[in-house]
Amino acid sequence: MDVTVAEYIRRTVLKIPRDEIKTMLQKWGFLSETQLQTVNFHQIKENISQDVVQLCEENSADIKQAAALDIIYNHIYPNKRVWSVYQMNKTGEETEFFDLTDFKKKFKRRLRSALKNVTINFREYEDNAIWIRIAWGTPYTKPNQYKTSYVVYHSQTPYVFISVSVLKSNLPLLCQALVVASNYHDIREMELRSHSLNSLKDIVFKRYSQNFQTYYPRPLQEGNVAPESGDLRIIQENRNEKERIQRVNQEVFGDGPQPKLEFAQYKLETMFKSDPKMDVLDEKEPFRCLVKFSSPHLLESLKSLAPAGMADAPLSPLLTCIPQKARNYFKIREKKGFFPGSFVSP
Amino acid sequence: HLATSLPLPSERDHLRPRIDLIAFMIDIKSKYSLKNVEASLAHVDANFFLGKVCFLVTGVGRVNYCSVEMNAIWKLGEVYCSPVLFCELELEGIRVATAQRLLRMLRICAGHVPGVSALSFGSLMRHSADD
């Protein structure tokens, strides 16, 4: 077995949490059950990985199997990478039958015609998701198995989720290969990025609970409603306002859990508006400014701002439109015309 | 009675007892809360500022998250001639102690302590803070 392959397998096993190693190796299916029985999964990970490599030696593992293990790891722990969403379009309405073999063949051929030194591996999952792992090399060096990009393509949709990692220069080539292989016309990057792959899928496949704009006349609230379950000596003067905030929040955010995003970024290219007496920045150039919101769970924290008394309800539509518009990176320019304001560029 | 801002909703005027003490809570982590308090102060009758108003600044345990300037808070206390109390709501001990302080102040403001008026107590508190 190639020494680099052995090392790669060893390092991949070390990444896996100890309690999960056995299950993941079983999923992998490269080592037989009897072989797995011989490994003590309670020893330290360093030793477990050595034992596993030893067994792989016996089975003569090659890079293809090692790559398969890596895909399985990334499929179970996708949140360790940052994913961007891309959308493909095709001209014309023909819904062609998706041929997986054809897709794989075309993809490999396209990629390899431009760059010979690449390792390409595929794995299909039940939800029509095709996972593609690409290890990049250069025209003069072999593929670096530690510099990988991942692509998740749901063949029944025009969406592709890409985790590029380091070598961004290979991105155009990757996009081209995807378009050609899937018989689409072109591909564009949606301004939507997150660590949580499932949340990105929820947003573009509209799987989160959305607010449906229904209009129904609300019954007039009586001033003094039944007392709260808490201490009866505490009287909430602004109960109506609290209820209004809850209602507005529910309308905007829906009832269910929000998709998990870590950032929202707004690039402002608007004019600085100051008091004319201050005479600051009186030029005609836009004031460039970047506003970034970050949080372990951005949408949930936005949802809790108004009930916590930290912001007025309803929140700015620039914040609440994120799931509907399926983007969390925005450019805001001046609105041209009579009304000074700002509009969000498409 | 808890309120998020002033003025109080008028539809409940007939249900409200006499107000003896107003404690304005400012979260030191939120500029929004200071703004809210400043806007609400405009709706308070001048009589309250004779010892029946105090400012309660919360969240002082987390120094890293201070968003409101201390100068702004001291100034507020000065301008409105009212004492400023500090507490950290997340710690039970401090929470209980602060509640007890407020309760003592409330007794005085309601006139339950003979010989001590809200005004005299208020000026006592302000002068001790200056020292």
Short mmCIF file of C-alpha atoms in Angstrom, two decimals:
data_model
loop_
_atom_site.label_atom_id
_atom_site.label_comp_id
_atom_site.label_asym_id
_atom_site.label_seq_id
_atom_site.Cartn_x
_atom_site.Cartn_y
_atom_site.Cartn_z
CA MET A 1 0.00 0.00 0.00
CA ASP A 2 1.20 3.46 -0.85
CA VAL A 3 2.76 5.22 2.13
CA THR A 4 0.84 8.44 1.42
CA VAL A 5 -2.43 6.53 1.32
CA ALA A 6 -1.63 4.87 4.64
CA GLU A 7 -0.84 8.21 6.23
CA TYR A 8 -4.00 9.73 4.80
CA ILE A 9 -6.17 6.96 6.19
CA ARG A 10 -4.45 7.27 9.55
CA ARG A 11 -5.11 11.01 9.71
CA THR A 12 -8.71 10.60 8.63
CA VAL A 13 -9.34 8.07 11.39
CA LEU A 14 -7.77 10.45 13.91
CA LYS A 15 -10.31 13.12 12.98
CA ILE A 16 -13.23 10.89 13.91
CA PRO A 17 -14.44 11.06 17.54
CA ARG A 18 -13.41 7.82 19.24
CA ASP A 19 -16.95 6.58 19.91
CA GLU A 20 -17.88 6.94 16.26
CA ILE A 21 -14.89 5.21 14.68
CA LYS A 22 -16.31 1.71 14.63
CA THR A 23 -19.64 2.79 13.12
CA MET A 24 -17.94 4.83 10.48
CA LEU A 25 -15.62 1.99 9.51
CA GLN A 26 -18.64 -0.28 9.24
CA LYS A 27 -20.33 2.25 6.96
CA TRP A 28 -17.19 2.32 4.91
CA GLY A 29 -17.40 -1.43 4.45
CA PHE A 30 -13.81 -1.83 3.30
CA LEU A 31 -12.74 -3.82 6.35
CA SER A 32 -14.66 -6.99 7.10
CA GLU A 33 -16.58 -7.48 10.33
CA THR A 34 -14.04 -10.09 11.48
CA GLN A 35 -11.23 -7.64 10.86
CA LEU A 36 -13.02 -4.96 12.85
CA GLN A 37 -13.47 -7.38 15.74
CA THR A 38 -9.70 -7.54 16.10
CA VAL A 39 -9.43 -3.84 16.85
CA ASN A 40 -9.74 -2.56 20.40
CA PHE A 41 -11.81 0.60 20.04
CA HIS A 42 -11.29 1.56 23.65
CA GLN A 43 -7.61 2.30 23.38
CA ILE A 44 -6.29 5.75 22.57
CA LYS A 45 -7.04 7.03 19.07
CA GLU A 46 -3.39 7.01 18.08
CA ASN A 47 -3.31 3.24 18.53
CA ILE A 48 -6.70 2.67 16.94
CA SER A 49 -5.57 4.49 13.83
CA GLN A 50 -2.39 2.40 13.65
CA ASP A 51 -4.41 -0.80 13.91
CA VAL A 52 -6.80 0.35 11.20
CA VAL A 53 -3.93 1.22 8.87
CA GLN A 54 -2.47 -2.21 9.50
CA LEU A 55 -5.74 -3.84 8.42
CA CYS A 56 -5.96 -1.63 5.37
CA GLU A 57 -2.44 -2.79 4.48
CA GLU A 58 -3.74 -6.36 4.53
CA ASN A 59 -6.54 -5.42 2.17
CA SER A 60 -4.28 -3.29 -0.01
CA ALA A 61 -6.25 -0.11 0.21
CA ASP A 62 -5.72 2.42 -2.51
CA ILE A 63 -6.57 6.09 -2.82
CA LYS A 64 -10.09 5.33 -4.01
CA GLN A 65 -11.01 3.62 -0.74
CA ALA A 66 -9.25 6.26 1.30
CA ALA A 67 -11.23 8.93 -0.50
CA ALA A 68 -14.46 7.04 0.19
CA LEU A 69 -13.71 7.12 3.91
CA ASP A 70 -13.07 10.85 3.69
CA ILE A 71 -16.40 11.41 1.95
CA ILE A 72 -18.20 9.43 4.64
CA TYR A 73 -16.53 11.53 7.33
CA ASN A 74 -17.50 14.78 5.63
CA HIS A 75 -21.04 13.58 5.02
CA ILE A 76 -21.52 12.96 8.74
CA TYR A 77 -19.66 16.13 9.84
CA PRO A 78 -20.36 18.63 7.07
CA ASN A 79 -20.45 21.53 9.51
CA LYS A 80 -16.70 21.60 9.74
CA ARG A 81 -16.55 23.19 6.31
CA VAL A 82 -17.98 26.39 4.88
CA TRP A 83 -20.46 25.79 2.08
CA SER A 84 -21.50 28.17 -0.70
CA VAL A 85 -24.59 27.71 -2.81
CA TYR A 86 -24.62 27.84 -6.60
CA GLN A 87 -27.53 27.75 -8.96
CA MET A 88 -27.42 26.41 -12.47
CA ASN A 89 -29.75 27.43 -15.27
CA LYS A 90 -30.59 25.96 -18.51
CA THR A 91 -32.15 27.57 -21.51
CA GLY A 92 -35.15 25.75 -22.83
CA GLU A 93 -37.59 23.58 -21.01
CA GLU A 94 -36.43 20.06 -21.77
CA THR A 95 -36.42 18.04 -18.59
CA GLU A 96 -33.95 15.39 -19.49
CA PHE A 97 -33.73 12.18 -17.63
CA PHE A 98 -30.76 12.35 -15.30
CA ASP A 99 -28.19 9.70 -16.09
CA LEU A 100 -25.77 9.26 -13.24
CA THR A 101 -23.14 7.34 -15.17
CA ASP A 102 -23.21 9.89 -17.93
CA PHE A 103 -22.86 12.70 -15.39
CA LYS A 104 -19.84 11.11 -13.74
CA LYS A 105 -18.18 10.34 -17.02
CA LYS A 106 -18.63 13.85 -18.40
CA PHE A 107 -17.53 15.46 -15.15
CA LYS A 108 -14.32 13.47 -14.93
CA ARG A 109 -13.54 13.97 -18.57
CA ARG A 110 -14.04 17.72 -18.43
CA LEU A 111 -12.00 18.15 -15.30
CA ARG A 112 -9.19 15.89 -16.41
CA SER A 113 -8.93 17.49 -19.82
CA ALA A 114 -7.94 20.73 -18.13
CA LEU A 115 -5.98 19.32 -15.22
CA LYS A 116 -4.58 15.82 -15.27
CA ASN A 117 -3.58 15.66 -11.65
CA VAL A 118 -6.87 15.39 -9.86
CA THR A 119 -8.44 12.68 -7.74
CA ILE A 120 -12.18 12.49 -8.26
CA ASN A 121 -14.52 10.33 -6.22
CA PHE A 122 -18.28 10.07 -6.10
CA ARG A 123 -20.74 8.75 -3.56
CA GLU A 124 -24.51 8.76 -3.87
CA TYR A 125 -26.95 9.08 -1.01
CA GLU A 126 -30.64 8.30 -0.70
CA ASP A 127 -31.92 11.84 -0.94
CA ASN A 128 -30.68 12.09 -4.54
CA ALA A 129 -27.57 13.82 -3.31
CA ILE A 130 -24.38 13.16 -5.18
CA TRP A 131 -21.25 13.88 -3.20
CA ILE A 132 -18.13 14.61 -5.22
CA ARG A 133 -14.70 14.80 -3.66
CA ILE A 134 -11.90 16.42 -5.64
CA ALA A 135 -8.28 16.50 -4.56
CA TRP A 136 -6.31 19.06 -6.51
CA GLY A 137 -2.83 18.86 -7.93
CA THR A 138 -1.02 21.04 -10.43
CA PRO A 139 0.24 20.23 -13.92
CA TYR A 140 3.51 19.19 -12.26
CA THR A 141 2.52 17.72 -8.91
CA LYS A 142 0.34 14.88 -7.82
CA PRO A 143 -3.01 15.66 -6.20
CA ASN A 144 -2.73 16.86 -2.63
CA GLN A 145 -5.22 14.76 -0.69
CA TYR A 146 -5.35 17.35 2.05
CA LYS A 147 -6.44 20.10 -0.31
CA THR A 148 -9.89 18.93 -1.25
CA SER A 149 -13.07 20.48 -2.51
CA TYR A 150 -16.49 18.99 -1.96
CA VAL A 151 -19.52 19.29 -4.16
CA VAL A 152 -23.00 18.19 -3.19
CA TYR A 153 -25.39 18.07 -6.13
CA HIS A 154 -29.06 17.20 -5.85
CA SER A 155 -29.73 15.97 -9.34
CA GLN A 156 -33.43 16.83 -9.26
CA THR A 157 -32.66 20.47 -8.56
CA PRO A 158 -30.49 23.15 -10.13
CA TYR A 159 -28.63 23.68 -6.86
CA VAL A 160 -25.06 22.78 -6.09
CA PHE A 161 -23.38 23.17 -2.71
CA ILE A 162 -19.66 23.68 -2.91
CA SER A 163 -17.04 23.71 -0.19
CA VAL A 164 -13.93 24.94 -1.88
CA SER A 165 -11.32 25.13 0.88
CA VAL A 166 -8.02 26.57 -0.05
CA LEU A 167 -7.56 26.51 -3.80
CA LYS A 168 -10.08 29.03 -5.05
CA SER A 169 -8.35 29.28 -8.41
CA ASN A 170 -9.78 25.92 -9.34
CA LEU A 171 -13.30 27.07 -8.80
CA PRO A 172 -14.06 28.21 -12.40
CA LEU A 173 -12.86 24.87 -13.70
CA LEU A 174 -15.02 23.03 -11.20
CA CYS A 175 -18.09 25.07 -12.13
CA GLN A 176 -17.50 24.49 -15.79
CA ALA A 177 -17.25 20.75 -15.30
CA LEU A 178 -20.50 20.74 -13.32
CA VAL A 179 -22.39 22.65 -15.98
CA VAL A 180 -21.16 20.42 -18.77
CA ALA A 181 -21.79 17.21 -16.90
CA SER A 182 -25.31 18.10 -15.83
CA ASN A 183 -26.37 19.48 -19.22
CA TYR A 184 -27.03 22.95 -17.90
CA HIS A 185 -26.20 26.21 -19.55
CA ASP A 186 -24.47 28.20 -16.86
CA ILE A 187 -23.95 28.52 -13.16
CA ARG A 188 -23.98 31.47 -10.80
CA GLU A 189 -23.00 31.88 -7.20
CA MET A 190 -25.86 32.76 -4.88
CA GLU A 191 -24.74 35.02 -2.12
CA LEU A 192 -25.46 32.40 0.49
CA ARG A 193 -22.83 30.82 2.71
CA SER A 194 -22.82 28.89 5.97
CA HIS A 195 -21.22 26.06 7.90
CA SER A 196 -24.51 24.27 8.17
CA LEU A 197 -25.10 22.38 4.93
CA ASN A 198 -28.53 21.22 6.03
CA SER A 199 -29.63 24.74 6.77
CA LEU A 200 -28.52 25.88 3.33
CA LYS A 201 -30.56 23.06 1.86
CA ASP A 202 -33.52 24.07 4.02
CA ILE A 203 -33.32 27.60 2.68
CA VAL A 204 -33.05 26.84 -1.02
CA PHE A 205 -35.45 23.91 -0.94
CA LYS A 206 -37.84 26.01 1.15
CA ARG A 207 -38.02 23.36 3.85
CA TYR A 208 -38.13 25.72 6.81
CA SER A 209 -41.40 26.97 8.27
CA GLN A 210 -42.25 30.08 6.38
CA ASN A 211 -44.53 32.91 7.24
CA PHE A 212 -47.49 32.75 4.96
CA GLN A 213 -48.93 36.18 4.49
CA THR A 214 -52.51 35.56 5.44
CA TYR A 215 -54.84 38.36 6.26
CA TYR A 216 -57.52 37.83 8.78
CA PRO A 217 -59.05 40.49 10.99
CA ARG A 218 -57.79 40.16 14.52
CA PRO A 219 -60.34 40.12 17.35
CA LEU A 220 -60.21 43.27 19.48
CA GLN A 221 -58.18 42.58 22.58
CA GLU A 222 -59.77 43.45 25.88
CA GLY A 223 -57.50 45.57 28.06
CA ASN A 224 -57.28 43.29 31.05
CA VAL A 225 -56.77 39.71 30.02
CA ALA A 226 -56.43 36.74 32.39
CA PRO A 227 -53.41 37.01 34.69
CA GLU A 228 -50.16 35.32 33.72
CA SER A 229 -49.12 32.06 35.22
CA GLY A 230 -46.44 33.87 37.20
CA ASP A 231 -46.72 35.87 40.40
CA LEU A 232 -50.07 37.63 40.48
CA ARG A 233 -48.48 40.64 42.17
CA ILE A 234 -46.54 41.44 38.99
CA ILE A 235 -48.63 43.38 36.56
CA GLN A 236 -47.46 43.86 32.98
CA GLU A 237 -48.50 47.30 31.84
CA ASN A 238 -47.51 46.72 28.24
CA ARG A 239 -49.08 43.32 27.74
CA ASN A 240 -50.67 44.44 24.49
CA GLU A 241 -47.35 45.56 23.13
CA LYS A 242 -45.73 42.29 24.20
CA GLU A 243 -48.42 40.37 22.40
CA ARG A 244 -48.07 42.52 19.32
CA ILE A 245 -44.35 41.81 19.25
CA GLN A 246 -44.98 38.07 19.55
CA ARG A 247 -47.48 38.25 16.73
CA VAL A 248 -45.24 40.25 14.45
CA ASN A 249 -42.35 37.94 15.19
CA GLN A 250 -44.42 34.92 14.39
CA GLU A 251 -45.57 36.47 11.14
CA VAL A 252 -42.06 37.28 10.10
CA PHE A 253 -40.20 34.22 11.31
CA GLY A 254 -42.82 31.51 11.36
CA ASP A 255 -43.17 28.97 14.13
CA GLY A 256 -40.50 26.43 13.52
CA PRO A 257 -36.74 26.48 14.00
CA GLN A 258 -34.77 28.82 11.81
CA PRO A 259 -32.09 27.67 9.37
CA LYS A 260 -28.64 28.00 10.88
CA LEU A 261 -26.49 30.79 9.49
CA GLU A 262 -23.46 32.34 11.10
CA PHE A 263 -23.16 35.63 9.22
CA ALA A 264 -25.02 38.31 7.40
CA GLN A 265 -22.92 40.82 5.58
CA TYR A 266 -24.04 44.11 4.09
CA LYS A 267 -21.73 46.02 1.83
CA LEU A 268 -22.86 49.63 1.74
CA GLU A 269 -22.16 51.77 -1.26
CA THR A 270 -24.38 54.61 -0.25
CA MET A 271 -23.78 58.29 0.19
CA PHE A 272 -22.97 59.55 3.61
CA LYS A 273 -25.81 61.74 4.82
CA SER A 274 -24.68 64.24 7.37
CA ASP A 275 -25.94 67.48 8.79
CA PRO A 276 -25.11 70.06 6.11
CA LYS A 277 -23.66 72.30 8.82
CA MET A 278 -21.08 69.65 9.70
CA ASP A 279 -19.57 69.71 6.24
CA VAL A 280 -18.21 66.21 6.57
CA LEU A 281 -17.54 64.08 3.53
CA ASP A 282 -19.22 66.45 1.23
CA GLU A 283 -17.95 64.62 -1.81
CA LYS A 284 -20.00 62.85 -4.37
CA GLU A 285 -18.38 59.52 -3.71
CA PRO A 286 -20.25 56.81 -1.91
CA PHE A 287 -19.15 56.04 1.63
CA ARG A 288 -17.93 52.48 1.59
CA CYS A 289 -18.80 50.53 4.66
CA LEU A 290 -19.19 46.89 5.56
CA VAL A 291 -21.63 45.80 8.21
CA LYS A 292 -21.33 42.24 9.41
CA PHE A 293 -23.60 40.45 11.83
CA SER A 294 -22.22 37.27 13.32
CA SER A 295 -23.71 34.79 15.72
CA PRO A 296 -23.63 31.08 16.43
CA HIS A 297 -27.21 31.05 15.14
CA LEU A 298 -28.00 34.34 13.46
CA LEU A 299 -31.65 33.89 12.57
CA GLU A 300 -32.66 32.61 16.01
CA SER A 301 -30.92 35.54 17.65
CA LEU A 302 -32.67 38.00 15.32
CA LYS A 303 -35.94 36.32 16.18
CA SER A 304 -35.31 36.82 19.90
CA LEU A 305 -34.25 40.49 19.68
CA ALA A 306 -37.69 42.10 19.87
CA PRO A 307 -39.12 39.83 22.60
CA ALA A 308 -35.95 40.49 24.63
CA GLY A 309 -36.57 44.22 24.37
CA MET A 310 -33.40 44.88 22.43
CA ALA A 311 -34.95 46.05 19.20
CA ASP A 312 -38.23 47.34 17.88
CA ALA A 313 -40.59 45.00 16.10
CA PRO A 314 -40.84 44.56 13.19
CA LEU A 315 -37.15 44.30 12.40
CA SER A 316 -35.66 45.83 9.31
CA PRO A 317 -36.64 43.86 6.20
CA LEU A 318 -32.96 43.80 5.30
CA LEU A 319 -32.53 41.32 8.14
CA THR A 320 -35.76 39.41 7.87
CA CYS A 321 -35.59 38.80 4.13
CA ILE A 322 -32.58 36.52 4.46
CA PRO A 323 -34.30 33.12 4.18
CA GLN A 324 -36.84 34.26 1.58
CA LYS A 325 -34.21 35.84 -0.62
CA ALA A 326 -31.88 32.89 0.05
CA ARG A 327 -28.89 35.11 0.58
CA ASN A 328 -26.85 36.45 3.46
CA TYR A 329 -24.43 38.67 1.58
CA PHE A 330 -25.90 41.91 0.31
CA LYS A 331 -24.80 44.99 -1.59
CA ILE A 332 -26.76 48.10 -0.85
CA ARG A 333 -26.63 50.95 -3.29
CA GLU A 334 -28.33 54.28 -3.55
CA LYS A 335 -31.74 54.26 -5.04
CA LYS A 336 -31.63 56.39 -8.11
CA GLY A 337 -34.47 58.84 -8.58
CA PHE A 338 -36.45 61.22 -6.46
CA PHE A 339 -36.56 59.23 -3.27
CA PRO A 340 -33.28 59.04 -1.41
CA GLY A 341 -33.10 55.67 0.15
CA SER A 342 -31.40 52.44 -0.61
CA PHE A 343 -32.23 49.33 -2.48
CA VAL A 344 -30.78 45.90 -2.39
CA SER A 345 -29.08 44.85 -5.55
CA PRO A 346 -30.11 41.52 -7.02
CA HIS B 1 -46.05 47.09 37.79
CA LEU B 2 -43.69 46.38 34.94
CA ALA B 3 -43.61 48.55 31.87
CA THR B 4 -41.33 48.57 28.88
CA SER B 5 -41.58 52.31 28.39
CA LEU B 6 -43.56 55.39 29.34
CA PRO B 7 -46.16 56.74 29.05
CA LEU B 8 -48.22 53.94 30.56
CA PRO B 9 -51.16 52.78 28.45
CA SER B 10 -54.11 54.96 29.36
CA GLU B 11 -56.71 52.22 29.12
CA ARG B 12 -55.48 50.82 32.44
CA ASP B 13 -55.44 54.12 34.34
CA HIS B 14 -58.46 53.21 36.40
CA LEU B 15 -56.88 49.95 37.50
CA ARG B 16 -53.62 51.43 38.69
CA PRO B 17 -52.83 52.21 42.32
CA ARG B 18 -50.83 55.27 43.40
CA ILE B 19 -47.25 55.09 42.20
CA ASP B 20 -44.71 55.59 44.96
CA LEU B 21 -41.44 54.76 43.30
CA ILE B 22 -40.26 54.54 39.72
CA ALA B 23 -37.15 52.49 39.10
CA PHE B 24 -35.75 52.97 35.61
CA MET B 25 -33.74 49.95 34.58
CA ILE B 26 -30.83 50.50 32.25
CA ASP B 27 -29.02 47.51 30.83
CA ILE B 28 -25.41 48.54 30.57
CA LYS B 29 -25.02 46.21 27.59
CA SER B 30 -27.69 47.96 25.55
CA LYS B 31 -27.58 51.52 24.25
CA TYR B 32 -31.15 50.95 23.22
CA SER B 33 -32.20 50.61 26.85
CA LEU B 34 -30.56 53.92 27.78
CA LYS B 35 -32.32 55.66 24.90
CA ASN B 36 -35.59 54.14 25.95
CA VAL B 37 -35.18 55.36 29.53
CA GLU B 38 -34.24 58.87 28.38
CA ALA B 39 -37.33 59.02 26.19
CA SER B 40 -39.54 57.72 28.99
CA LEU B 41 -38.21 60.27 31.51
CA ALA B 42 -39.88 63.03 29.53
CA HIS B 43 -43.26 61.57 30.47
CA VAL B 44 -42.71 61.64 34.21
CA ASP B 45 -44.37 64.35 36.29
CA ALA B 46 -41.83 66.62 37.96
CA ASN B 47 -43.08 65.72 41.44
CA PHE B 48 -41.63 62.26 41.15
CA PHE B 49 -38.13 63.63 40.99
CA LEU B 50 -38.33 64.63 44.62
CA GLY B 51 -36.99 61.30 45.74
CA LYS B 52 -39.43 58.94 44.04
CA VAL B 53 -37.27 58.05 41.07
CA CYS B 54 -34.15 55.94 40.96
CA PHE B 55 -32.01 54.45 38.23
CA LEU B 56 -31.12 50.80 38.38
CA VAL B 57 -28.21 49.83 36.18
CA THR B 58 -28.04 46.11 35.44
CA GLY B 59 -25.51 43.85 33.80
CA VAL B 60 -22.51 45.43 35.52
CA GLY B 61 -20.89 42.07 36.11
CA ARG B 62 -19.85 41.72 32.49
CA VAL B 63 -17.28 44.45 31.98
CA ASN B 64 -16.47 43.28 28.46
CA TYR B 65 -19.96 43.89 27.19
CA CYS B 66 -20.45 47.44 28.43
CA SER B 67 -22.08 49.48 25.75
CA VAL B 68 -23.26 52.45 27.76
CA GLU B 69 -20.83 55.04 29.01
CA MET B 70 -20.63 55.49 32.77
CA ASN B 71 -20.49 59.25 32.30
CA ALA B 72 -23.85 59.18 30.60
CA ILE B 73 -25.32 57.35 33.58
CA TRP B 74 -23.82 59.66 36.22
CA LYS B 75 -25.04 62.63 34.22
CA LEU B 76 -28.53 61.17 34.14
CA GLY B 77 -28.52 60.81 37.91
CA GLU B 78 -27.32 64.38 38.31
CA VAL B 79 -29.71 65.96 35.85
CA TYR B 80 -32.72 64.20 37.35
CA CYS B 81 -31.55 64.48 40.95
CA SER B 82 -32.05 60.79 41.52
CA PRO B 83 -29.86 58.03 42.94
CA VAL B 84 -28.17 55.46 40.75
CA LEU B 85 -28.00 51.86 41.92
CA PHE B 86 -25.94 49.13 40.34
CA CYS B 87 -26.65 45.44 40.27
CA GLU B 88 -26.10 42.21 38.41
CA LEU B 89 -29.35 40.36 37.92
CA GLU B 90 -27.73 37.08 37.04
CA LEU B 91 -26.27 36.60 40.52
CA GLU B 92 -28.89 35.60 43.01
CA GLY B 93 -27.18 37.18 46.02
CA ILE B 94 -26.89 40.58 44.41
CA ARG B 95 -30.38 40.30 43.01
CA VAL B 96 -31.88 39.66 46.42
CA ALA B 97 -29.83 42.42 48.06
CA THR B 98 -30.88 44.92 45.41
CA ALA B 99 -34.51 43.92 45.79
CA GLN B 100 -34.24 44.52 49.52
CA ARG B 101 -32.72 47.95 48.97
CA LEU B 102 -35.50 48.89 46.58
CA LEU B 103 -38.08 47.64 49.03
CA ARG B 104 -36.64 49.81 51.79
CA MET B 105 -36.68 52.80 49.46
CA LEU B 106 -40.25 52.01 48.52
CA ARG B 107 -41.35 51.94 52.14
CA ILE B 108 -39.91 55.39 52.65
CA CYS B 109 -41.42 56.73 49.43
CA ALA B 110 -44.83 55.35 50.41
CA GLY B 111 -44.57 57.16 53.70
CA HIS B 112 -44.42 54.04 55.85
CA VAL B 113 -41.32 55.11 57.74
CA PRO B 114 -42.15 57.85 60.20
CA GLY B 115 -39.74 60.76 60.26
CA VAL B 116 -38.13 60.05 56.90
CA SER B 117 -39.54 61.54 53.73
CA ALA B 118 -38.76 60.51 50.20
CA LEU B 119 -37.05 63.83 49.58
CA SER B 120 -34.78 63.68 52.61
CA PHE B 121 -33.85 60.12 51.88
CA GLY B 122 -33.17 60.88 48.26
CA SER B 123 -30.83 63.73 49.06
CA LEU B 124 -29.10 61.51 51.62
CA MET B 125 -28.45 58.89 48.95
CA ARG B 126 -27.18 61.39 46.46
CA HIS B 127 -24.72 62.95 48.82
CA SER B 128 -23.30 59.62 49.91
CA ALA B 129 -22.74 58.71 46.28
CA ASP B 130 -20.73 61.85 45.72
CA ASP B 131 -18.26 61.02 48.47
#
